[in-house]
Amino acid sequence: MREEISNRLASLSIRDLMLVAAVDRCGGFRPAAEEMGISVSGLSHQVRKVEAVLGVTIFERGARNVMPTEAGREMLRHVAGFLRHAADMGHAADRRAGPFGGRLRVGVISTVGPFLMPHVVSLARDWHPRLELALMEGKHEGLSRRLRDGEIDLVITACPHADEAFDRAELLSEPFCLLARADNPLAAGGPIEPERLAGLDLLPLSEDDFPTETAPQGAHRAGMRIFRSHGLSIETRVRLVSTHGYACLVPAFTCGELTAGGKLALVEILNRPVGRQIFGLWRRSSPYAAELGRFAAAVSVFMRAP
Amino acid sequence: MREEISNRLASLSIRDLMLVAAVDRCGGFRPAAEEMGISVSGLSHQVRKVEAVLGVTIFERGARNVMPTEAGREMLRHVAGFLRHAADMGHAADRRAGPFGGRLRVGVISTVGPFLMPHVVSLARDWHPRLELALMEGKHEGLSRRLRDGEIDLVITACPHADEAFDRAELLSEPFCLLARADNPLAAGGPIEPERLAGLDLLPLSEDDFPTETAPQGAHRAGMRIFRSHGLSIETRVRLVSTHGYACLVPAFTCGELTAGGKLALVEILNRPVGRQIFGLWRRSSPYAAELGRFAAAVSVFMRAP
DNA sequence: CACGGTTACGATTATCGTAAGCATT
DNA sequence: AATGCTTACGATAATCGTAACCGTG
């Protein structure tokens, strides 16, 4: 069996081997005991225990000095390699000892990433300066699967309800506004009344805006005709708007700078009746769940402030 | 400091890491506990201890399954390497676990090796079939120094008194006989009386026969003129005898077959008044001292028997 | 007698198991 | 209700230190 191999050695601790190495390094029990902060007696006990466990007498105890036996020298080489390995593991552990295991893996849906991630990153750096961030963009479904499988720790998405095993926190509410060509009459007179949406032939919303089959709040209230679609990206919507003169609902923050050199216009909708909510999601069972909750709250607070 | 590096990990035992690896391998605490022959509770304790010591949460405990965190996976890689190292050390220890640490290093003086070592080797193989023998020939002083320094474990020599730190056992008594050219009148009539030695111009004895300043027992009794020398080997003595016609005392067993194709003759001396004793020497502090004593006794018994 | 490691034995600490607890399905 | 890990707590065992004990120079 895989474990039977070293079952005999199981009772050895790293400390035990450090003691053996110390006796070798110091050339005697007394100085080694002092260096390791242990009594000579305890040291003698532990070294004998190691020798008993290995079945090898490592040290020959002379009248005035201690020297390793031939077999002991071989064991000491192994012990040295062993302790080197332990030190390596210690260093690796140190790097991983910080919050989130030293690395926070964040997934974000494509329509949120561009405007939110810079804030999340700077917030994370304030939060834990040494934290390494691993970012990933994608669609809600893929990110959700990766979150469930433990490939990422935090997902920022627009889907209001998710896996039962996830905890979530609302990060921000993002209103929609109307994207139209600059020559469209809608673009002329500033903010428009929600009622005017009802008469428009709007392009379908992207799945990233409302990833599941949920209708957006206020959309029906506004009387819009919603065409469902999947994967209609912002970029595609922009092309359709600019080439065919359609009007289109787009997330306001995502498209804040999307005027394409004056050829397009973003029209605010009064009272913001349509919009989407953006959530942070994480596994309830994650060891970082509490910290993730605090971080999400900080993001939320930050996004409400200027 | 060299030790401060992994001081934090000192309290980890190999078993602790085996437990962690088992949880990973079995995918849960319950099966891992069963495999490792421990209660689930104890396993939970130990795994948490490891996580606390490393400062890294290795496992995410879900409702129905356990999976390693990202940081945990890195730790598990280290743990696996660690346990591999432990297994290697276990194997090395197994090879060294036998008597004499698996390898008996024997030094023998040049004039004794040729006739004694074959017996010692076969006796050792009977004694401990798996024992590896490391043999070395040399002069008494060098072997004695190596014995003192721990480079060898057993020295077979002719010097009756040695370092205070050595224990010894007489292995055998070897008589001297006279080596002469076949045309020498001494070689004619079989065994000779000891008294006849007094009148001969004998070559000096080698240091290997009487390595220190000790006069050989019976030498003065026989009235011989002893010329002291160092390093006059058997081979040199044979050449001097065969080319110049000298007579020469030589150890009987060492030179038992030394008739050089009929040109030389070995003449026995009646009552064997001159000879040397061959001893086994080992450090009193050697962990194998007791076993070495028994082995020497076995050699002694064997050499007395036919 | 000084030195260095070992042994005896009592005290502290760690480890472990039973059983109850808590969260999830 | 069943599953799976954790916590509480008492029992057992390992570790450790003081002091007495050899064996050696």
XYZ file of C-alpha atoms (C1' of nucleotides) in Angstrom:
662
model
C 0.000 0.000 0.000
C 0.923 3.571 -0.618
C 0.768 4.389 3.073
C 2.280 1.242 4.445
C 5.570 2.454 3.033
C 6.233 5.111 5.577
C 3.764 4.071 8.253
C 6.658 3.197 10.464
C 7.991 6.715 10.180
C 4.605 8.300 10.726
C 5.322 9.236 14.315
C 8.363 11.290 13.368
C 7.828 15.007 13.495
C 9.736 17.640 11.590
C 11.030 18.775 14.920
C 12.464 15.324 15.641
C 14.479 15.478 12.473
C 15.548 19.029 13.213
C 16.886 17.765 16.518
C 18.852 15.005 14.819
C 20.259 17.489 12.318
C 21.168 19.834 15.152
C 23.128 17.146 16.983
C 25.067 16.514 13.787
C 25.636 20.201 13.120
C 26.684 21.030 16.679
C 28.692 17.874 17.161
C 27.116 17.065 20.508
C 23.946 16.866 22.517
C 24.649 19.709 24.874
C 25.162 22.486 22.326
C 22.409 21.089 20.138
C 20.011 21.106 23.085
C 20.893 24.713 23.795
C 20.441 25.718 20.177
C 17.090 23.990 19.916
C 15.902 25.262 23.258
C 15.387 21.879 24.825
C 16.959 19.984 27.712
C 19.736 17.515 27.028
C 17.473 14.851 28.411
C 14.634 15.594 26.066
C 17.041 15.738 23.163
C 18.459 12.358 24.092
C 14.946 10.950 24.257
C 13.910 12.282 20.891
C 17.078 11.246 19.091
C 16.758 7.749 20.480
C 13.158 7.701 19.355
C 14.192 8.622 15.830
C 16.876 5.943 15.868
C 14.379 3.402 17.132
C 11.812 4.317 14.505
C 14.338 4.165 11.681
C 15.984 1.080 13.107
C 19.306 2.775 12.535
C 21.746 4.014 15.147
C 22.602 7.419 13.760
C 25.126 8.613 16.322
C 27.994 6.923 18.045
C 28.172 8.455 21.492
C 31.801 8.649 22.463
C 33.190 9.687 25.799
C 33.954 13.237 24.671
C 32.286 13.603 21.337
C 29.455 12.414 19.178
C 29.937 11.300 15.630
C 27.545 9.880 13.080
C 27.841 6.272 12.051
C 28.204 5.349 8.394
C 24.512 4.502 8.236
C 23.795 7.626 10.231
C 25.559 9.793 7.681
C 23.280 8.421 5.008
C 20.265 9.083 7.190
C 21.498 12.594 7.879
C 21.664 13.281 4.182
C 18.054 12.229 3.893
C 17.148 14.307 6.917
C 18.828 17.362 5.422
C 16.887 16.970 2.194
C 13.784 16.439 4.237
C 14.258 19.664 6.158
C 15.037 21.546 2.990
C 11.727 20.312 1.675
C 10.046 21.417 4.881
C 11.537 24.870 4.553
C 10.288 25.087 0.978
C 6.846 24.100 2.118
C 7.055 26.755 4.813
C 7.880 29.405 2.259
C 5.075 28.305 -0.005
C 2.749 28.396 2.973
C 3.918 31.894 3.843
C 3.031 33.105 0.372
C -0.339 31.426 0.712
C -0.950 32.460 4.282
C -2.541 35.814 3.492
C -6.233 36.427 2.921
C -7.861 34.425 0.150
C -4.885 32.081 0.196
C -2.764 34.857 -1.286
C -4.686 34.838 -4.543
C -8.180 35.997 -5.262
C -9.628 34.587 -8.466
C -12.357 36.826 -9.770
C -14.625 36.164 -12.719
C -16.662 38.925 -14.232
C -19.171 39.017 -17.058
C -17.961 40.773 -20.168
C -20.359 43.708 -19.991
C -19.376 44.580 -16.458
C -15.648 43.968 -16.545
C -14.550 47.048 -18.474
C -15.934 49.625 -16.085
C -16.039 47.700 -12.798
C -12.775 45.767 -12.722
C -10.520 48.811 -12.431
C -12.388 49.779 -9.290
C -12.369 46.239 -7.933
C -8.655 45.974 -8.537
C -7.773 49.243 -6.817
C -10.119 48.391 -3.958
C -8.500 44.993 -3.589
C -5.067 46.555 -3.520
C -6.158 48.885 -0.737
C -7.787 45.987 1.038
C -4.811 43.605 0.935
C -1.763 45.152 -0.721
C 0.018 41.810 -1.126
C -2.945 40.032 -2.604
C -2.460 38.548 -6.036
C -5.474 38.928 -8.299
C -6.427 36.474 -11.012
C -9.064 37.903 -13.320
C -11.269 36.207 -15.839
C -13.980 37.515 -18.123
C -16.757 35.418 -19.574
C -20.436 34.771 -19.711
C -22.529 34.144 -16.658
C -23.023 30.416 -17.199
C -19.365 29.602 -17.627
C -18.310 31.716 -14.696
C -20.994 30.189 -12.541
C -19.817 26.697 -13.383
C -16.226 27.638 -12.630
C -17.306 29.148 -9.339
C -19.146 25.971 -8.421
C -16.125 23.846 -9.396
C -13.798 25.949 -7.305
C -11.818 27.357 -10.198
C -12.632 30.882 -9.145
C -13.593 32.384 -5.812
C -15.760 35.359 -6.702
C -18.022 36.043 -9.650
C -19.354 39.442 -10.540
C -22.460 39.023 -12.615
C -25.864 40.445 -13.296
C -27.900 37.354 -12.558
C -30.013 38.032 -9.476
C -30.618 34.423 -8.546
C -27.966 31.754 -8.719
C -26.913 28.378 -7.368
C -28.244 27.549 -3.913
C -24.721 26.920 -2.773
C -23.734 30.507 -3.482
C -23.900 33.505 -1.244
C -24.313 36.858 -2.922
C -24.194 40.575 -2.304
C -25.507 43.332 -4.494
C -22.652 45.489 -5.680
C -24.483 48.147 -7.614
C -27.530 48.984 -9.685
C -26.867 50.011 -13.230
C -29.551 51.860 -15.164
C -30.012 51.393 -18.861
C -29.982 54.226 -21.304
C -30.808 54.423 -24.908
C -28.108 54.135 -27.532
C -29.039 55.704 -30.840
C -27.374 57.199 -33.859
C -26.587 60.889 -33.509
C -28.962 61.636 -36.368
C -31.848 59.894 -34.626
C -34.519 62.361 -33.397
C -34.331 60.695 -29.970
C -30.784 61.927 -29.556
C -31.787 65.527 -29.940
C -33.458 66.713 -26.758
C -31.654 65.256 -23.766
C -33.309 62.771 -21.334
C -36.482 61.151 -22.538
C -39.648 59.983 -20.812
C -39.905 56.225 -20.180
C -43.222 56.166 -22.001
C -41.505 56.928 -25.291
C -39.662 53.566 -25.165
C -42.907 51.716 -25.827
C -43.120 52.875 -29.388
C -39.568 52.047 -30.350
C -38.279 49.025 -32.223
C -35.548 48.133 -29.779
C -32.764 45.666 -30.383
C -32.834 42.651 -28.088
C -30.885 42.795 -24.867
C -27.800 40.686 -24.420
C -27.733 37.632 -22.231
C -25.086 39.299 -20.132
C -27.553 41.933 -19.137
C -30.159 39.410 -18.000
C -28.426 36.065 -18.170
C -31.396 33.889 -17.246
C -34.999 34.000 -18.324
C -35.776 36.869 -15.997
C -37.455 39.882 -17.404
C -35.765 43.086 -16.349
C -37.569 45.028 -13.680
C -39.395 47.977 -15.115
C -39.051 46.774 -18.673
C -42.682 45.739 -18.937
C -43.652 48.671 -16.842
C -42.162 50.838 -19.532
C -44.163 48.939 -22.108
C -41.125 48.030 -24.206
C -41.094 45.147 -26.632
C -38.340 42.879 -25.424
C -36.713 40.570 -27.935
C -34.874 37.803 -26.206
C -31.501 36.760 -27.488
C -28.295 35.152 -26.421
C -24.836 36.517 -26.818
C -25.652 39.751 -28.533
C -22.639 41.698 -27.405
C -22.372 45.396 -26.857
C -20.100 45.585 -29.863
C -22.702 43.949 -32.096
C -25.399 46.233 -30.778
C -23.229 49.263 -31.510
C -22.703 48.101 -35.103
C -26.398 47.494 -35.613
C -27.194 50.890 -34.205
C -24.625 52.717 -36.263
C -25.282 50.930 -39.568
C -29.062 50.411 -39.469
C -30.192 53.246 -37.283
C -31.797 51.037 -34.651
C -32.114 52.267 -31.097
C -30.933 50.008 -28.326
C -30.944 49.735 -24.536
C -27.468 49.508 -23.100
C -26.093 49.494 -19.567
C -25.215 53.065 -18.744
C -21.879 52.518 -16.957
C -20.725 49.939 -19.446
C -21.355 52.287 -22.344
C -20.489 55.551 -20.625
C -17.876 56.534 -23.185
C -19.463 54.894 -26.196
C -20.176 57.818 -28.489
C -17.961 56.585 -31.322
C -16.589 59.960 -32.319
C -19.895 61.787 -32.313
C -21.730 59.311 -34.553
C -23.622 57.773 -31.609
C -25.541 59.274 -28.726
C -26.461 57.939 -25.274
C -29.869 59.123 -24.144
C -30.706 58.991 -20.461
C -34.157 57.700 -19.512
C -35.881 59.763 -16.856
C -36.356 58.082 -13.440
C -34.265 55.157 -14.647
C -37.121 52.624 -14.841
C -35.019 49.967 -16.578
C -31.712 48.664 -15.349
C -29.892 45.703 -14.001
C -28.394 44.766 -10.650
C -24.821 43.540 -10.437
C -23.975 40.975 -7.773
C -20.965 39.402 -6.236
C -21.321 35.623 -5.926
C -19.234 33.141 -3.989
C -19.555 29.639 -2.621
C -21.118 29.631 0.795
C -18.686 26.880 1.723
C -15.623 28.835 0.687
C -13.170 29.267 3.553
C -12.967 32.871 2.433
C -16.748 33.378 2.511
C -16.723 35.879 5.363
C -13.884 37.868 3.884
C -15.551 37.787 0.470
C -18.710 39.167 2.020
C -16.773 42.027 3.565
C -14.996 42.695 0.309
C -18.260 42.728 -1.630
C -19.712 45.139 0.887
C -16.716 47.399 0.441
C -17.175 47.310 -3.332
C -20.842 48.137 -2.877
C -20.097 51.073 -0.597
C -17.429 52.297 -2.962
C -19.712 52.157 -6.002
C -22.409 54.160 -4.233
C -19.942 56.879 -3.308
C -18.582 59.112 -6.087
C 18.666 31.532 11.155
C 18.819 28.153 9.481
C 16.291 26.698 11.922
C 13.968 29.653 12.224
C 12.896 28.885 8.680
C 10.776 25.895 9.488
C 10.391 26.330 13.208
C 6.755 27.043 12.704
C 6.301 23.704 10.989
C 8.276 21.816 13.595
C 5.227 20.388 15.309
C 4.007 18.721 12.131
C 4.516 14.997 12.037
C 4.781 12.832 8.975
C 1.551 11.305 10.071
C -0.182 14.672 10.026
C 0.795 15.148 6.420
C -0.233 11.598 5.588
C -3.642 12.438 6.992
C -3.916 15.535 4.849
C -2.869 13.588 1.778
C -5.400 10.892 2.627
C -8.247 13.401 2.822
C -7.259 14.663 -0.610
C -6.913 11.172 -2.031
C -10.188 9.886 -0.579
C -12.092 13.073 -1.243
C -13.548 13.222 2.235
C -12.885 12.889 5.933
C -14.910 9.793 6.529
C -13.191 7.484 4.035
C -9.817 9.001 4.847
C -10.361 8.364 8.544
C -11.235 4.762 7.813
C -8.220 4.290 5.597
C -5.882 5.798 8.149
C -7.436 3.935 11.057
C -8.469 6.997 12.997
C -11.769 8.536 14.016
C -13.282 11.265 11.889
C -12.959 13.552 14.870
C -9.266 12.952 15.296
C -8.744 13.419 11.595
C -10.586 16.721 11.683
C -8.429 17.849 14.585
C -5.195 16.980 12.899
C -6.086 18.474 9.552
C -7.122 21.696 11.234
C -3.873 21.680 13.145
C -1.918 21.379 9.906
C -3.941 24.190 8.376
C -3.359 26.336 11.437
C 0.368 25.662 11.439
C 0.718 26.412 7.744
C -1.646 29.329 7.968
C -3.366 27.982 4.885
C -6.837 26.530 4.640
C -6.184 23.439 2.560
C -9.688 22.059 2.213
C -12.993 23.655 1.523
C -15.553 21.646 3.441
C -18.705 21.547 1.381
C -21.991 20.059 2.400
C -21.448 16.810 0.526
C -17.864 16.863 -0.511
C -14.444 18.176 0.349
C -12.246 19.845 -2.186
C -8.851 21.475 -1.894
C -8.544 25.218 -2.224
C -6.181 26.707 -4.764
C -3.617 27.308 -2.037
C -4.401 23.863 -0.688
C -3.572 22.252 -3.999
C -0.161 23.862 -3.888
C 0.325 22.655 -0.336
C -0.790 19.173 -1.334
C 1.861 19.070 -4.009
C 4.439 19.912 -1.386
C 2.969 17.332 0.960
C 3.139 14.670 -1.731
C 6.792 15.433 -2.388
C 7.362 15.412 1.313
C 5.846 11.972 1.752
C 7.771 10.648 -1.211
C 10.899 11.846 0.542
C 9.758 10.156 3.719
C 9.231 6.900 1.868
C 12.716 7.164 0.387
C 14.138 7.720 3.827
C 12.206 4.703 5.040
C 13.690 2.531 2.337
C 17.172 3.787 3.067
C 16.586 3.066 6.728
C 15.397 -0.433 5.902
C 18.630 -1.160 4.079
C 20.571 0.229 7.023
C 18.444 -1.383 9.669
C 20.353 -4.658 9.788
C 23.318 -5.464 12.013
C 26.294 -3.135 11.697
C 24.064 -0.656 9.907
C 23.916 -2.987 6.945
C 27.613 -2.558 6.198
C 30.605 -3.810 8.114
C 33.814 -1.986 7.292
C 36.805 -4.151 8.073
C 40.438 -3.146 7.900
C 43.157 -5.754 7.957
C 46.906 -5.517 7.921
C 48.527 -6.646 4.707
C 50.266 -9.709 6.117
C 47.077 -11.087 7.600
C 44.570 -10.268 4.898
C 45.491 -12.896 2.333
C 44.909 -15.908 4.528
C 42.411 -14.561 7.063
C 39.983 -12.476 5.030
C 38.496 -15.383 3.090
C 37.535 -16.983 6.379
C 36.254 -13.729 7.819
C 34.153 -13.127 4.733
C 32.547 -16.567 4.712
C 31.976 -16.361 8.456
C 30.340 -12.962 8.054
C 28.082 -14.304 5.336
C 26.984 -17.117 7.622
C 26.556 -14.642 10.439
C 24.411 -12.114 8.558
C 23.683 -13.173 4.988
C 22.486 -9.715 3.939
C 25.443 -7.909 5.403
C 27.510 -5.832 3.004
C 31.237 -6.041 3.658
C 33.652 -3.212 2.960
C 37.254 -4.416 3.139
C 40.458 -2.464 3.382
C 44.073 -3.542 3.640
C 46.817 -1.401 5.054
C 49.373 -0.975 7.774
C 48.497 -0.981 11.411
C 48.919 2.747 11.991
C 46.705 3.836 9.161
C 44.031 1.313 9.969
C 44.150 2.287 13.619
C 43.680 5.943 12.749
C 40.786 5.122 10.456
C 39.234 3.014 13.172
C 39.553 5.872 15.639
C 38.054 8.323 13.118
C 35.127 6.062 12.458
C 36.015 5.279 8.863
C 36.061 1.584 9.612
C 34.388 -0.495 12.295
C 36.732 -3.426 12.811
C 40.491 -3.750 12.427
C 42.319 -7.026 12.286
C 45.918 -6.468 13.263
C 48.854 -7.964 15.092
C 49.404 -5.173 17.572
C 48.620 -6.482 21.057
C 48.016 -3.119 22.678
C 46.180 -0.298 21.023
C 44.236 2.873 21.675
C 42.526 3.000 25.062
C 39.241 3.673 23.297
C 39.416 0.309 21.573
C 38.117 -3.008 22.709
C 39.887 -6.061 21.387
C 39.653 -9.810 21.101
C 42.352 -12.254 20.182
C 41.477 -13.989 16.980
C 44.349 -16.395 16.637
C 48.022 -17.061 17.363
C 50.247 -17.413 14.373
C 53.645 -19.054 14.747
C 56.639 -17.956 12.755
C 58.665 -20.281 10.670
C 61.864 -19.880 8.859
C 61.925 -18.973 5.211
C 65.095 -19.975 3.435
C 66.310 -20.812 -0.014
C 65.871 -24.414 -0.976
C 69.676 -24.785 -1.229
C 70.178 -23.535 2.324
C 71.337 -26.332 4.670
C 68.550 -25.294 7.107
C 65.970 -26.371 4.594
C 67.231 -29.902 4.487
C 66.153 -31.702 7.615
C 62.621 -30.706 8.551
C 61.729 -28.823 11.747
C 64.616 -27.175 13.540
C 65.404 -26.506 17.176
C 64.724 -22.939 18.386
C 68.308 -22.717 19.634
C 69.616 -22.752 16.095
C 67.951 -19.407 15.368
C 70.446 -17.617 17.608
C 73.287 -18.106 15.269
C 71.545 -16.993 12.140
C 71.781 -13.632 10.424
C 68.042 -13.076 10.154
C 66.377 -10.401 8.136
C 64.487 -7.868 10.181
C 60.818 -8.492 10.853
C 58.215 -6.313 9.226
C 56.295 -3.707 11.125
C 53.163 -5.609 10.257
C 54.331 -8.490 12.311
C 54.998 -6.358 15.375
C 53.715 -2.944 14.503
C 54.710 -1.104 17.666
C 57.849 -1.184 19.710
C 56.932 -4.451 21.317
C 59.363 -7.256 21.199
C 57.719 -10.466 20.072
C 57.115 -12.958 22.805
C 59.613 -15.716 22.704
C 61.960 -13.841 20.410
C 64.481 -13.083 23.106
C 63.870 -16.414 24.660
C 65.089 -17.904 21.427
C 68.152 -15.688 21.540
C 67.551 -14.213 18.105
C 69.028 -10.946 17.018
C 66.046 -8.810 16.117
C 66.623 -6.024 13.644
C 63.855 -3.508 13.871
C 62.460 -2.138 10.657
C 59.372 -0.584 9.207
C 57.517 -1.679 6.180
C 59.612 -4.592 5.118
C 56.944 -6.513 3.320
C 56.700 -10.226 2.881
C 57.370 -9.762 -0.791
C 60.597 -7.871 -0.101
C 61.679 -10.496 2.370
C 61.028 -13.212 -0.173
C 63.146 -11.421 -2.747
C 65.993 -10.924 -0.315
C 65.846 -14.533 0.656
C 65.761 -15.847 -2.882
C 68.434 -13.548 -4.293
C 70.906 -13.261 -1.375
C 70.329 -16.457 0.439
C 69.314 -14.909 3.710
C 67.071 -16.734 6.096
C 64.073 -14.952 7.454
C 61.258 -15.370 9.967
C 57.843 -15.217 8.404
C 54.331 -15.743 9.716
C 53.445 -19.356 9.051
C 49.845 -18.932 7.876
C 50.644 -15.904 5.785
C 53.393 -17.739 3.985
C 51.864 -21.171 3.972
C 52.014 -21.548 0.195
C 55.119 -19.480 -0.345
C 57.526 -22.024 -1.831
C 57.945 -20.176 -5.130
C 58.074 -23.248 -7.281
C 60.529 -25.195 -5.138
C 63.167 -22.444 -4.938
C 62.179 -21.574 -1.354
C 61.534 -23.644 1.708
C 59.525 -23.015 4.870
C 61.085 -24.573 7.919
C 58.982 -25.144 11.002
C 60.492 -24.220 14.364
C 59.920 -26.823 17.033
C 57.563 -25.834 19.885
C 56.751 -22.627 18.052
C 58.569 -20.262 20.425
C 58.202 -17.236 18.164
C 54.954 -15.978 16.750
C 52.473 -13.206 16.764
C 48.930 -12.779 17.994
C 46.268 -11.412 15.725
C 43.537 -9.285 17.257
C 40.267 -7.792 16.320
C 39.967 -4.154 17.381
C 36.918 -1.901 17.516
C 35.876 1.310 19.198
C 34.435 0.636 22.607
C 31.893 3.356 21.846
C 30.739 1.787 18.620
C 27.021 1.053 18.654
C 27.966 -2.298 17.199
C 30.506 -3.066 19.936
C 28.594 -5.969 21.405
C 27.925 -7.527 18.042
C 31.543 -6.975 17.019
C 32.642 -8.799 20.157
C 30.451 -11.749 19.321
C 31.684 -11.764 15.753
C 35.319 -11.682 16.871
C 34.631 -14.551 19.209
C 33.120 -16.501 16.357
C 36.199 -15.850 14.235
C 38.405 -16.938 17.107
C 36.496 -20.162 17.588
C 36.519 -20.833 13.892
C 40.274 -20.322 13.590
C 40.966 -22.742 16.419
C 38.859 -25.418 14.798
C 40.201 -27.048 11.640
C 36.321 15.380 39.734
C 34.735 17.444 35.537
C 32.454 16.387 31.413
C 28.839 14.412 28.460
C 25.127 11.506 27.582
C 21.553 8.435 29.822
C 17.947 7.010 32.944
C 14.083 7.733 36.502
C 10.078 9.913 37.405
C 6.744 13.462 37.911
C 4.363 17.299 35.312
C 2.707 19.225 31.262
C 0.864 18.883 26.793
C -0.836 16.661 22.699
C -3.594 13.294 20.737
C -7.604 10.579 20.294
C -12.348 8.657 20.664
C -17.340 8.886 22.050
C -21.088 11.508 21.634
C -23.528 15.635 20.802
C -23.959 19.575 17.482
C -24.687 21.952 13.149
C -25.392 22.628 8.323
C -26.839 20.787 4.011
C -29.626 17.838 0.936
C -34.058 11.928 8.142
C -29.489 11.107 6.457
C -25.037 12.696 5.484
C -20.651 14.799 6.600
C -17.698 17.653 9.235
C -17.019 20.013 13.736
C -16.969 20.769 18.772
C -17.024 19.288 23.808
C -14.845 16.752 26.996
C -12.758 12.992 29.303
C -9.058 9.324 28.759
C -4.712 7.968 27.128
C -0.161 8.630 25.572
C 3.789 11.425 24.159
C 6.915 14.977 25.478
C 9.721 17.409 28.508
C 12.517 18.961 32.537
C 14.902 18.237 37.099
C 17.917 15.472 39.203
C 20.405 11.411 39.955
C 23.419 8.259 37.427
C 27.140 6.077 34.961
C 31.556 5.913 31.898
C 35.357 8.243 30.427
C 39.587 11.165 30.660
